[in-house]
Amino acid sequence: MSESSTVSRPTLEAVAARAGVSRATVSRVVNGGDGVREPLVERVRRAVEELGYVPNQAARSLVTRRHDAVAVVIAEPETRVFADPFFALQLRGISKELTAHDSQLVLLLTEGRDDHARVGRYLAGGHVDGALVFSLHLDDPLPELIHGAGVPTVFGGRPGWGDGTRSAVYVDSDNRGGAREAVRHLVALGRTRIAHITGALDQTSAVDRLDGFRDVMVDADPRLIAEGDFTPAGGERAMRELLDACPDLDAVFAANDLMASGALRVLRERGLRVPEDVALIGFDDMLPVAEQTDPSLTTVRQDIEEMGRLMARLLLRGLAAAAGSQGGLEAPSSVVLPTTLVRRASA
Amino acid sequence: MSESSTVSRPTLEAVAARAGVSRATVSRVVNGGDGVREPLVERVRRAVEELGYVPNQAARSLVTRRHDAVAVVIAEPETRVFADPFFALQLRGISKELTAHDSQLVLLLTEGRDDHARVGRYLAGGHVDGALVFSLHLDDPLPELIHGAGVPTVFGGRPGWGDGTRSAVYVDSDNRGGAREAVRHLVALGRTRIAHITGALDQTSAVDRLDGFRDVMVDADPRLIAEGDFTPAGGERAMRELLDACPDLDAVFAANDLMASGALRVLRERGLRVPEDVALIGFDDMLPVAEQTDPSLTTVRQDIEEMGRLMARLLLRGLAAAAGSQGGLEAPSSVVLPTTLVRRASA
């Protein structure tokens, strides 16, 4: 579990120290169980106020019970969550793992980044044992809010920014290695004018895949790199840009399959044959997309459902370790899963 | 708000009456705020135990604050939630409305009905101000669990079963009227052997649409009615059954567009032309499905996103009325929205 889960806000212990009473006394005052003498109650209340301690359900659960619930936060508008099968797959893995442990999946949906402060408040309100957070973007306030909420968290994808994620536990795929393998495959096919459609470059997965592309194409013509956004429409836009700037390109590595499917439509529209004129590789091995395109997509496979399952498993293991229910169990550390090149017709 | 939200579990008032103390005293003991004399604390604690009062976050919020969060429960496995665009549309309406009121959408996902007891526990745990529940099936334990949790609830679709829903507030479409209009349109086109593919008959929406079909086709050949399940695969299965039993059928009314799209594939497979040989009508006007089939679908339009928005609005209004923040506001009652026949190429 990340350190952010323990150091973020005033603890019961801090209140006890400030009030000069035992932890049990603070707990009793906060939880309203036993009677505590009025002068002590007053001292505890003053310490609570001075430290800004929030006696929420989470704090109560420290001395009472767990919620058996885990929040999932996808840092995308709900429209995108339901349009991109990537999220459904990750949620499927999470749902299976949480259900196996009888923990409730609590998906916090938003209209966009403006709502993340409200998500932070809900997390701080003590309604869940922990949180799984994915699809973070640069400058997103979520990591800081989660840090402030003091909720044990596992991230999907390396967060890579902000104080709140410095010691974060995350599950990721080997994005850079996978990208390298894709581009090397295009080189091995004899392609020389290889273009790249990036994902949203405010996300580490997109940056890492771009780095993998550059590892192989060290002196790549900058006009052979176009920025996409992981959506089919973004793939179409980027493909048009690339063809306008470099009509002689002979291969494209798109940072996900949805963008590759958009690029494919534009290539066909311009009368270019895939793979004869332009070889095309995607990323994800998102089914049925990757199999149903014509031609079917060569792509870099990552096990998205397994990533979700692992995130949930790491979180639950961390919670168990923190609760001391499995003595000697280490707090979990991050995991980076390998990728595989899947060869189909497009390259 | 349904009565189920107030009568289900022992209240603070009941504890106060049993203990012979004021409501404020109970509140103080439960919330751990002010010091209360030990004998009184003891009496309150005994009353709490005798009545089985659960001093949860929800109860606390009565005397402290709201959570500004609303649970959404879709009584389907998460795989179905992400596969059927109906749910995404309803969630879109809910999300917009809740966000406009700065209330957090908390989607509780499950693997299936076995997990509904856990959902009930989460709702009873006092993590949300209210719940929006849709796609209920016959014999689902959810209504009773929600009744027991004492959470203000608005249902999507008339629940129609179980004590817990007797006085339920719901938002529905005029399923029976819409079905009648569709079948009358087929009759007006001169069709005489009109078949019906039903939805899952453990849901009121499917039963109501079947009733609408029967209102018009009073003496329908029972072999002209086949049971589906609202999925494309279910539509294919039912269409095969119908054609095997009644090869002379000349029209089909399917209880939703996804099943109509499945039926269309089977009709084409059997070499039947739509609408020349067999006229076809769906239900929902689910885009892009209804427009992208070939031929495009004549269908019964219901405003699914608006249904979601209305559910959220009714719940928030009920919560405001219960909190007395809008004096004189009536508790909301159920709403049934009209439907419209949308004529396209298939009938």
XYZ file of C-alpha atoms in Angstrom:
694
model
C 0.000 0.000 0.000
C 1.283 3.498 -0.686
C 2.542 5.618 2.194
C -0.110 8.108 1.260
C -2.561 5.872 3.025
C -1.097 6.471 6.434
C 0.596 9.860 6.681
C -2.010 12.091 5.159
C -4.274 13.345 7.922
C -4.322 13.671 11.691
C -4.703 10.273 13.295
C -6.546 9.150 16.382
C -3.098 8.797 17.976
C -2.252 12.418 17.283
C -5.513 13.524 18.876
C -4.807 11.330 21.906
C -1.302 12.779 22.296
C -2.539 16.353 21.988
C -5.371 15.785 24.492
C -3.137 13.873 26.888
C -5.549 10.951 27.017
C -5.416 7.360 25.825
C -6.244 6.316 22.256
C -9.172 4.340 23.686
C -10.628 7.467 25.260
C -10.479 9.346 21.956
C -12.067 6.382 20.242
C -14.866 6.316 22.818
C -15.613 10.017 22.442
C -15.521 9.823 18.665
C -17.660 6.703 18.473
C -20.140 7.688 21.126
C -20.009 4.330 22.835
C -19.078 4.544 26.500
C -19.507 7.511 28.804
C -16.383 9.594 29.240
C -16.056 12.240 31.969
C -16.951 15.720 30.755
C -13.511 17.345 31.272
C -11.881 14.630 29.196
C -14.531 14.908 26.519
C -13.825 18.630 26.375
C -10.070 18.072 26.026
C -10.575 15.536 23.230
C -12.955 17.856 21.424
C -10.475 20.717 21.643
C -7.669 18.500 20.264
C -9.948 17.334 17.446
C -10.627 20.953 16.522
C -7.036 22.125 16.789
C -5.711 19.303 14.615
C -8.562 19.420 12.131
C -9.218 15.746 12.795
C -12.228 14.456 10.849
C -13.988 11.773 12.875
C -15.373 10.019 9.858
C -16.614 6.523 9.185
C -13.106 5.516 8.085
C -11.666 6.504 11.434
C -14.510 4.758 13.192
C -13.851 1.647 11.151
C -10.338 1.548 12.591
C -11.835 0.665 15.939
C -15.012 -1.015 14.758
C -15.324 -2.789 11.435
C -14.411 -2.703 7.780
C -16.856 -1.569 5.126
C -16.123 -4.465 2.792
C -16.315 -2.016 -0.074
C -13.734 -0.682 -2.526
C -14.115 2.456 -4.627
C -13.136 2.484 -8.285
C -12.381 5.867 -9.806
C -11.799 6.199 -13.551
C -10.450 9.667 -14.261
C -12.572 10.065 -17.399
C -16.104 11.424 -18.020
C -18.763 8.713 -17.679
C -19.483 8.948 -21.430
C -15.910 7.806 -22.162
C -16.100 5.077 -19.473
C -19.040 3.505 -21.308
C -17.689 4.096 -24.844
C -14.214 2.542 -24.421
C -14.216 -1.244 -23.878
C -10.852 -0.910 -22.104
C -12.620 0.275 -18.964
C -15.309 -2.428 -19.098
C -12.556 -5.070 -19.279
C -10.583 -3.618 -16.383
C -13.789 -3.368 -14.334
C -14.601 -6.991 -15.161
C -11.327 -8.138 -13.603
C -11.844 -5.909 -10.583
C -15.450 -7.050 -10.127
C -14.537 -10.744 -10.215
C -11.749 -10.332 -7.656
C -13.746 -8.131 -5.266
C -16.785 -10.415 -5.485
C -14.588 -13.418 -4.671
C -13.690 -11.582 -1.451
C -17.283 -10.412 -0.838
C -16.205 -6.796 -1.144
C -18.598 -4.358 -2.851
C -17.425 -2.579 -6.026
C -18.353 1.100 -5.670
C -17.825 2.875 -9.008
C -17.669 6.657 -8.616
C -18.747 8.229 -11.926
C -18.206 11.861 -12.902
C -18.953 14.226 -15.768
C -15.322 15.325 -15.807
C -12.348 16.651 -13.906
C -14.355 19.450 -12.288
C -16.079 16.752 -10.232
C -12.898 15.221 -8.817
C -13.035 17.365 -5.680
C -16.402 15.758 -4.906
C -14.897 12.293 -5.473
C -12.143 13.244 -3.015
C -14.764 14.245 -0.445
C -16.573 10.936 -0.861
C -13.329 9.012 -0.419
C -12.471 11.105 2.652
C -15.954 10.473 4.042
C -14.999 6.949 5.024
C -17.344 4.921 2.882
C -14.814 2.441 1.507
C -11.802 0.437 2.661
C -9.652 1.516 -0.249
C -9.627 2.799 -3.797
C -8.562 1.649 -7.266
C -7.820 4.598 -9.533
C -7.072 4.513 -13.223
C -6.655 6.577 -16.383
C -5.029 9.480 -14.523
C -4.029 12.559 -16.524
C -1.283 15.087 -15.867
C -2.349 17.828 -13.446
C -5.329 15.814 -12.278
C -6.114 16.836 -8.688
C -7.169 13.252 -7.812
C -3.817 11.957 -6.474
C -3.546 14.899 -4.063
C -7.192 14.511 -3.031
C -6.721 10.794 -2.422
C -3.539 11.515 -0.519
C -5.531 13.938 1.611
C -8.348 11.465 2.105
C -5.924 8.934 3.555
C -7.459 6.059 1.631
C -5.263 3.058 0.738
C -4.999 3.148 -3.044
C -3.671 1.102 -5.939
C -3.326 2.859 -9.284
C -3.964 1.378 -12.721
C -1.057 2.579 -14.840
C 1.990 4.332 -13.389
C 0.736 7.667 -12.085
C 4.089 9.415 -12.418
C 3.118 12.864 -11.259
C 2.317 14.769 -8.096
C 3.344 14.335 -4.498
C 0.385 12.098 -3.831
C 1.721 9.369 -6.086
C 5.394 9.442 -5.161
C 5.317 6.126 -3.350
C 2.208 4.836 -5.094
C 1.512 1.177 -5.699
C 0.403 0.563 -9.271
C -0.224 -2.120 -11.865
C 0.944 -1.371 -15.388
C 1.892 -3.072 -18.646
C 5.339 -2.841 -20.171
C 4.206 -0.073 -22.511
C 7.687 0.916 -23.633
C 8.844 -2.643 -24.269
C 5.628 -3.490 -26.122
C 5.967 -0.437 -28.348
C 9.583 -1.320 -29.121
C 8.571 -4.818 -30.191
C 5.834 -3.457 -32.488
C 8.163 -0.990 -34.211
C 10.950 -3.582 -34.538
C 8.435 -5.870 -36.268
C 7.683 -3.119 -38.801
C 11.425 -2.586 -39.356
C 11.896 -6.348 -39.862
C 9.172 -6.201 -42.547
C 11.416 -3.756 -44.418
C 9.394 -0.617 -43.656
C 11.419 2.589 -43.457
C 8.911 5.465 -43.225
C 7.250 4.365 -39.975
C 4.759 6.767 -38.361
C 3.360 6.819 -34.824
C -0.077 7.915 -33.612
C 0.342 8.661 -29.914
C -2.267 8.395 -27.173
C -3.188 11.356 -24.978
C 0.268 12.626 -24.012
C -0.903 13.718 -20.573
C -1.023 9.995 -19.692
C 2.071 7.914 -18.877
C 0.927 4.981 -21.028
C 1.009 7.240 -24.107
C 4.363 8.771 -23.163
C 5.897 5.321 -22.541
C 4.688 3.978 -25.923
C 6.085 7.054 -27.649
C 9.410 6.470 -25.860
C 9.383 2.851 -27.084
C 8.788 4.076 -30.658
C 11.711 6.518 -30.329
C 13.981 3.828 -28.855
C 13.841 2.093 -32.250
C 13.321 5.073 -34.589
C 16.082 7.159 -33.047
C 16.181 9.859 -35.716
C 12.512 9.761 -36.673
C 11.217 12.590 -38.850
C 9.084 14.631 -36.375
C 6.333 14.863 -39.008
C 5.946 11.085 -38.631
C 4.580 11.533 -35.091
C 0.970 12.748 -34.658
C -0.843 13.146 -31.358
C -4.077 11.202 -30.851
C -6.264 10.742 -27.793
C -6.980 6.978 -27.628
C -10.394 7.380 -29.383
C -11.302 6.181 -32.938
C -12.028 9.792 -33.980
C -8.622 10.856 -32.672
C -7.026 8.074 -34.736
C -8.774 9.292 -37.888
C -7.663 12.879 -37.300
C -4.046 11.907 -36.654
C -3.941 9.606 -39.717
C -5.141 12.475 -41.957
C -2.450 14.751 -40.519
C 0.239 12.129 -41.123
C -0.804 11.444 -44.727
C -0.992 15.145 -45.505
C 2.512 15.719 -44.099
C 4.148 12.459 -45.285
C 2.288 10.856 -48.206
C 5.217 8.425 -48.573
C 4.802 6.737 -45.155
C 4.744 2.937 -45.350
C 3.793 1.894 -41.802
C 1.868 3.159 -38.764
C 2.100 2.141 -35.123
C -0.999 3.422 -33.296
C -0.891 3.561 -29.485
C -4.168 1.620 -29.173
C -6.506 -0.516 -31.292
C -9.374 1.993 -31.287
C -7.118 4.605 -32.929
C -5.785 1.949 -35.319
C -9.364 1.201 -36.401
C -9.901 4.919 -37.080
C -6.610 5.118 -38.996
C -7.651 2.113 -41.081
C -10.830 3.901 -42.213
C -8.782 6.918 -43.382
C -6.226 4.735 -45.192
C -9.051 3.007 -47.073
C -10.709 6.361 -47.823
C -7.410 7.529 -49.408
C -7.214 4.371 -51.500
C -4.225 2.888 -49.658
C -4.046 -0.887 -49.156
C -3.231 -2.395 -45.747
C -0.727 -4.017 -45.363
C 0.539 -3.762 -48.975
C 0.938 0.029 -49.084
C 0.869 0.780 -45.376
C 1.439 -1.768 -42.584
C -0.530 -1.048 -39.400
C -0.058 -2.131 -35.775
C -2.231 -1.297 -32.781
C -1.930 -1.806 -29.029
C -4.202 -3.622 -26.496
C -5.513 -6.601 -28.499
C -8.965 -5.253 -27.732
C -11.536 -7.826 -28.846
C -13.657 -7.862 -30.870
C -12.204 -4.629 -32.384
C -8.790 -6.074 -33.289
C -10.240 -9.199 -34.919
C -13.158 -7.591 -36.722
C -11.298 -4.871 -38.600
C -10.622 -5.677 -42.264
C -7.797 -6.666 -42.388
C -7.568 -7.912 -38.803
C -5.096 -6.020 -36.625
C -1.583 -6.982 -35.700
C -1.306 -5.560 -32.196
C 0.512 -5.567 -28.850
C -1.461 -7.627 -26.392
C -1.846 -6.554 -22.770
C -4.096 -8.507 -20.415
C -6.459 -5.733 -19.372
C -8.823 -7.899 -17.346
C -5.863 -9.385 -15.478
C -4.587 -5.876 -14.724
C -7.906 -5.106 -13.037
C -7.830 -8.364 -11.106
C -4.269 -7.691 -9.936
C -5.088 -4.146 -8.818
C -7.916 -5.464 -6.661
C -5.753 -8.300 -5.340
C -2.906 -5.953 -4.352
C -5.326 -3.614 -2.590
C -7.058 -6.388 -0.652
C -3.686 -7.884 0.294
C -2.484 -4.493 1.503
C -5.637 -3.995 3.564
C -5.207 -7.426 5.123
C -1.552 -6.700 5.916
C -2.462 -3.322 7.449
C -5.130 -4.967 9.574
C -2.577 -7.504 10.729
C -4.901 -10.331 9.823
C -2.139 -12.042 7.885
C 0.896 -11.622 10.075
C 4.186 -11.272 8.276
C 2.599 -10.380 4.965
C 4.541 -7.643 3.237
C 2.819 -4.525 1.955
C 2.474 -5.053 -1.819
C 4.692 -3.355 -4.363
C 3.963 -2.348 -7.941
C 3.686 -4.832 -10.777
C 4.524 -4.346 -14.461
C 3.047 -7.027 -16.716
C 4.735 -8.187 -19.930
C 3.133 -7.642 -23.353
C 3.063 -9.891 -26.436
C 3.007 -9.087 -30.130
C -0.042 -10.709 -31.780
C 0.449 -11.088 -35.538
C -2.643 -10.799 -37.723
C -3.205 -9.497 -41.254
C -2.481 -5.762 -40.957
C 1.315 -6.095 -40.530
C -40.413 9.000 -1.553
C -41.699 5.530 -0.835
C -42.932 4.761 2.653
C -40.295 2.080 2.791
C -37.796 4.812 3.459
C -39.202 5.714 6.844
C -40.916 2.767 8.500
C -38.317 0.071 8.056
C -36.000 0.217 11.039
C -35.992 1.575 14.587
C -35.619 5.341 14.585
C -33.765 7.672 16.900
C -37.210 8.688 18.200
C -38.056 5.096 19.113
C -34.804 4.785 21.026
C -35.511 8.068 22.823
C -39.015 6.927 23.809
C -37.769 3.555 25.051
C -34.934 5.132 27.060
C -37.163 7.869 28.391
C -34.759 10.577 27.287
C -34.893 13.319 24.673
C -34.062 12.756 21.011
C -31.138 15.166 21.462
C -29.674 13.011 24.214
C -29.817 9.894 22.032
C -28.239 11.837 19.225
C -25.439 13.022 21.515
C -24.699 9.505 22.749
C -24.776 8.062 19.240
C -22.650 10.812 17.727
C -20.160 11.052 20.556
C -20.323 14.808 20.664
C -21.256 16.191 24.091
C -20.784 14.512 27.426
C -23.915 12.797 28.700
C -24.246 11.580 32.299
C -23.326 7.921 32.665
C -26.767 6.656 33.868
C -28.406 8.227 30.812
C -25.750 6.821 28.499
C -26.475 3.391 29.980
C -30.241 3.740 29.419
C -29.730 4.835 25.809
C -27.346 1.958 25.169
C -29.835 -0.547 26.577
C -32.637 0.868 24.386
C -30.356 0.717 21.343
C -29.682 -2.939 22.053
C -33.276 -3.895 22.795
C -34.600 -2.275 19.627
C -31.750 -3.441 17.445
C -31.106 0.148 16.465
C -28.125 0.496 14.127
C -26.373 3.828 14.760
C -24.978 4.037 11.284
C -23.733 6.901 9.209
C -27.213 7.320 7.728
C -28.721 7.796 11.163
C -25.934 10.141 12.112
C -26.516 12.127 8.983
C -30.028 12.855 10.233
C -28.528 15.015 12.939
C -25.342 16.029 11.228
C -24.986 16.264 7.476
C -25.912 14.656 4.214
C -23.488 12.534 2.235
C -24.244 14.261 -1.048
C -24.073 10.872 -2.692
C -26.678 8.677 -4.397
C -26.307 4.957 -5.090
C -27.315 3.490 -8.435
C -28.093 -0.213 -8.492
C -28.700 -1.999 -11.801
C -30.055 -5.462 -11.077
C -27.956 -7.064 -13.823
C -24.426 -8.557 -13.875
C -21.774 -5.937 -14.660
C -21.066 -7.639 -18.022
C -24.660 -6.865 -19.115
C -24.459 -3.303 -17.726
C -21.539 -2.586 -20.042
C -22.923 -4.514 -23.052
C -26.395 -2.932 -23.266
C -26.386 0.761 -24.245
C -29.741 1.172 -22.469
C -27.937 1.319 -19.130
C -25.259 3.744 -20.326
C -28.010 6.103 -21.523
C -29.954 5.915 -18.274
C -26.726 6.494 -16.312
C -25.934 9.492 -18.509
C -29.198 11.159 -17.506
C -28.642 10.303 -13.846
C -25.043 11.521 -13.903
C -25.951 14.880 -15.436
C -28.714 15.503 -12.914
C -26.705 14.438 -9.860
C -23.675 16.448 -10.986
C -25.864 19.538 -11.404
C -26.734 19.118 -7.710
C -23.132 18.282 -6.710
C -24.206 14.825 -5.573
C -21.814 11.915 -6.186
C -23.010 9.020 -8.376
C -22.077 5.770 -6.616
C -22.629 2.830 -8.984
C -22.783 -0.484 -7.128
C -21.735 -3.232 -9.556
C -22.275 -6.961 -9.019
C -21.543 -10.258 -10.721
C -25.176 -11.289 -10.299
C -28.147 -11.733 -8.013
C -26.107 -13.644 -5.421
C -24.370 -10.375 -4.612
C -27.536 -8.410 -3.901
C -27.386 -9.129 -0.164
C -24.013 -7.366 -0.101
C -25.513 -4.403 -1.990
C -28.249 -4.296 0.655
C -25.616 -4.197 3.400
C -23.810 -1.328 1.702
C -27.050 0.616 1.366
C -27.892 -0.069 5.019
C -24.408 1.054 6.040
C -25.330 4.677 5.567
C -23.008 5.675 2.767
C -25.553 7.401 0.532
C -28.559 9.722 0.823
C -30.742 7.568 -1.403
C -30.794 4.981 -4.162
C -31.887 4.680 -7.790
C -32.650 1.085 -8.705
C -33.426 -0.308 -12.127
C -33.865 -3.453 -14.214
C -35.481 -5.373 -11.347
C -36.490 -8.988 -11.964
C -39.234 -11.035 -10.346
C -38.150 -12.577 -7.029
C -35.163 -10.292 -6.775
C -34.341 -9.799 -3.086
C -33.276 -6.193 -3.698
C -36.616 -4.451 -2.968
C -36.881 -6.178 0.424
C -33.229 -5.452 1.183
C -33.679 -1.797 0.282
C -36.856 -1.684 2.332
C -34.847 -3.083 5.240
C -32.021 -0.630 4.700
C -34.436 2.267 5.053
C -32.901 4.136 2.134
C -35.109 6.547 0.154
C -35.405 4.976 -3.285
C -36.767 5.717 -6.736
C -37.149 2.770 -9.127
C -36.544 2.782 -12.884
C -39.453 0.823 -14.333
C -42.507 -0.176 -12.303
C -41.234 -2.737 -9.755
C -44.596 -4.449 -9.350
C -43.630 -7.175 -6.909
C -42.806 -7.652 -3.268
C -43.818 -5.832 -0.136
C -40.844 -3.547 -0.406
C -42.179 -1.926 -3.565
C -45.850 -1.602 -2.682
C -45.764 2.160 -2.326
C -42.648 2.633 -4.436
C -41.968 5.767 -6.441
C -40.890 4.916 -9.988
C -40.275 6.360 -13.440
C -41.498 4.292 -16.373
C -42.467 4.567 -20.032
C -45.929 3.769 -21.332
C -44.802 0.302 -22.394
C -48.294 -1.054 -23.010
C -49.467 1.984 -24.978
C -46.272 2.024 -27.040
C -46.622 -1.672 -27.888
C -50.264 -1.153 -28.924
C -49.247 1.652 -31.284
C -46.535 -0.511 -32.883
C -48.869 -3.454 -33.481
C -51.670 -1.194 -34.774
C -49.169 0.225 -37.277
C -48.440 -3.311 -38.528
C -52.183 -4.006 -38.820
C -52.655 -0.742 -40.740
C -49.953 -1.941 -43.173
C -52.210 -4.926 -43.919
C -50.161 -7.505 -42.003
C -52.196 -10.355 -40.548
C -49.686 -12.923 -39.224
C -48.008 -10.636 -36.661
C -45.509 -12.224 -34.248
C -44.089 -10.901 -31.000
C -40.624 -11.439 -29.467
C -41.006 -10.658 -25.781
C -38.381 -9.341 -23.373
C -37.430 -11.217 -20.203
C -40.890 -11.983 -18.783
C -39.682 -11.632 -15.198
C -39.543 -7.870 -15.851
C -42.632 -5.630 -15.903
C -41.501 -3.789 -19.046
C -41.618 -7.075 -20.987
C -44.976 -8.087 -19.496
C -46.496 -4.669 -20.269
C -45.314 -4.767 -23.905
C -46.747 -8.271 -24.293
C -50.056 -7.019 -22.847
C -50.033 -4.184 -25.394
C -49.466 -6.722 -28.198
C -52.404 -8.804 -26.926
C -54.645 -5.739 -26.601
C -54.538 -5.493 -30.403
C -54.038 -9.159 -31.408
C -56.796 -10.430 -29.130
C -56.883 -13.963 -30.517
C -53.207 -14.283 -31.431
C -51.950 -17.754 -32.341
C -49.792 -18.667 -29.280
C -47.063 -19.922 -31.649
C -46.677 -16.301 -32.792
C -45.291 -15.330 -29.374
C -41.678 -16.280 -28.518
C -39.837 -15.357 -25.351
C -36.601 -13.370 -25.664
C -34.381 -11.744 -23.049
C -33.667 -8.229 -24.406
C -30.267 -9.312 -25.885
C -29.384 -9.611 -29.628
C -28.664 -13.342 -29.169
C -32.067 -13.799 -27.524
C -33.690 -12.055 -30.503
C -31.965 -14.418 -32.938
C -33.053 -17.464 -30.965
C -36.677 -16.316 -30.735
C -36.799 -15.405 -34.456
C -35.631 -18.909 -35.409
C -38.307 -20.428 -33.156
C -41.008 -18.249 -34.713
C -39.991 -19.041 -38.309
C -39.811 -22.766 -37.564
C -43.309 -22.723 -36.036
C -44.961 -20.182 -38.388
C -43.123 -19.849 -41.721
C -46.045 -17.757 -42.994
C -45.609 -14.871 -40.513
C -45.551 -11.452 -42.199
C -44.592 -9.099 -39.352
C -42.623 -9.078 -36.068
C -42.834 -6.716 -33.134
C -39.698 -7.177 -30.955
C -39.770 -5.813 -27.404
C -36.504 -3.908 -27.922
C -34.175 -2.782 -30.721
C -31.302 -5.102 -29.748
C -33.576 -8.148 -30.208
C -34.948 -6.655 -33.449
C -31.354 -6.384 -34.754
C -30.836 -10.081 -33.919
C -34.142 -11.007 -35.580
C -33.109 -9.066 -38.675
C -29.936 -11.162 -39.044
C -31.989 -14.382 -38.913
C -34.572 -13.086 -41.414
C -31.760 -12.223 -43.852
C -30.122 -15.615 -43.220
C -33.427 -17.304 -44.204
C -33.653 -15.227 -47.371
C -36.613 -13.134 -46.225
C -36.788 -9.467 -47.251
C -37.580 -6.742 -44.707
C -40.064 -5.099 -44.964
C -41.381 -6.739 -48.185
C -41.783 -10.278 -46.782
C -41.678 -9.498 -43.084
C -42.233 -6.049 -41.520
C -40.236 -5.471 -38.329
C -40.674 -3.051 -35.427
C -38.465 -2.641 -32.350
C -38.736 -0.696 -29.107
C -36.431 1.972 -27.521
C -35.151 3.909 -30.546
C -31.690 2.978 -29.330
C -29.121 4.901 -31.364
C -27.010 4.117 -33.253
C -28.478 0.567 -33.380
C -31.920 1.545 -34.753
C -30.480 3.763 -37.483
C -27.574 1.579 -38.542
C -29.439 -1.668 -39.184
C -30.140 -2.368 -42.855
C -32.993 -1.514 -43.351
C -33.179 1.056 -40.533
C -35.629 0.186 -37.770
C -39.153 1.428 -37.274
C -39.391 1.503 -33.481
C -41.173 2.833 -30.401
C -39.169 5.691 -28.958
C -38.748 6.122 -25.223
C -36.491 8.846 -23.844
C -34.112 6.702 -21.802
C -31.711 9.480 -20.807
C -34.677 11.597 -19.666
C -35.935 8.668 -17.575
C -32.600 8.621 -15.755
C -32.650 12.366 -15.274
C -36.205 12.224 -13.896
C -35.370 9.402 -11.476
C -32.530 11.456 -10.032
C -34.686 14.593 -9.917
C -37.524 12.816 -8.065
C -35.096 11.369 -5.540
C -33.347 14.678 -4.857
C -36.719 16.426 -4.554
C -37.906 13.774 -2.108
C -34.732 14.123 -0.038
C -35.163 17.899 0.060
C -38.820 17.554 1.094
C -37.893 15.042 3.816
C -35.202 17.377 5.116
C -37.800 20.158 5.241
C -35.494 22.392 3.295
C -38.263 23.225 0.866
C -41.282 23.727 3.091
C -44.577 22.671 1.620
C -42.997 20.548 -1.118
C -44.945 17.343 -1.649
C -43.222 13.985 -1.635
C -42.883 12.988 -5.304
C -45.135 10.451 -6.987
C -44.429 8.111 -9.876
C -44.178 9.290 -13.476
C -45.048 7.387 -16.663
C -43.600 8.966 -19.794
C -45.320 8.775 -23.205
C -43.743 6.913 -26.140
C -43.699 7.782 -29.876
C -43.667 5.562 -32.947
C -40.643 6.406 -35.112
C -41.179 5.257 -38.726
C -38.108 4.136 -40.638
C -37.585 1.555 -43.382
C -38.294 -1.773 -41.642
C -42.094 -1.277 -41.350
